[in-house]
Amino acid sequence: MTKSFGGLTAVDDVTVRVPEGQIHGILGPNGAGKTTVLNMVSGFIVPDSGSIQVFGEDLTGAKPFHVAQRGVARTYQNIRLFAGMTVLETVSAGAYAQRSSTILGALALSPSERRERREVRERAAALVEQVGVRADHDALAETLSYGDQRRVEIARALATDPQVLLLDEPTAGMNDAESDQVGQLLLGLREAGLTLILIEHNMRLVEEFCESVTVMNSGAVLAQGAPTWCLEQDDVKEAYFGKRSDAARVATLRRARRSPGGA
């Protein structure tokens, strides 16, 4: 895919292939073009060239709601919750595209409408528990801690019943313990059959939970493959840290943190 904005090429001939049922990370410094890639896959931006294939179906140029109906859900870099809605209401909203009730049925509160509403709420409650939200289900989602708001967003995306889940910095603002919980959640979702693509700056989480990564810089691909191998490449280190000397020190710290006695 390629995408330019004015005279700036944000994504330059980038190819990302993710096998079904895998956790794939997209890495790179700020401004590398990572979120633009997710925006194109989810239909918010149309690529200037290239194509987007999901399980063999061409979704290039499809509207976001069509992409969602084809089984692709996402979360965002900046939290986007509905003001004034409870945790349960927010997650239930994700199931809208899957509902079969009609406007007339909703107005009349037909038996099928009441049954479907009950099933949606039960499913939403189960997802809230699955992602580890500790707050009361009737609490306003916008009043939750930063980490729980992130989890609510993931639960809302899961309510769309996706096959592919796109996550833009899902552990931003979380401590190591909270990040590990999200990592374990990702593993559980993969075991349940989902394909996951995440943008992430938490290298420890990437190395532990991602099976493959694409590293980007200035809109282009620097490296693709196993996380540890990619992060050891000199051009990847320089892209992140600017100087080889800084990169070497940070790489040493990263290896120390992976060791059994690391912090």
PDB file of N, CA and C in Angstrom, residues 117 130 159 259:
ATOM      1  N   ARG A 117     -32.268  -7.967  23.030  1.00  0.00           N
ATOM      2  CA  ARG A 117     -31.645  -7.011  23.947  1.00  0.00           C
ATOM      3  C   ARG A 117     -31.029  -7.741  25.144  1.00  0.00           C
ATOM      4  N   GLN A 130     -14.352 -10.846  30.465  1.00  0.00           N
ATOM      5  CA  GLN A 130     -13.258 -11.478  29.719  1.00  0.00           C
ATOM      6  C   GLN A 130     -12.042 -10.566  29.606  1.00  0.00           C
ATOM      7  N   ALA A 159     -17.337  -7.127  20.639  1.00  0.00           N
ATOM      8  CA  ALA A 159     -18.788  -7.279  20.523  1.00  0.00           C
ATOM      9  C   ALA A 159     -19.251  -7.299  19.071  1.00  0.00           C
ATOM     10  N   SER A 259      15.748 -11.353  31.001  1.00  0.00           N
ATOM     11  CA  SER A 259      16.383 -12.426  31.775  1.00  0.00           C
ATOM     12  C   SER A 259      15.559 -12.723  33.016  1.00  0.00           C
TER      13      SER A 259
END
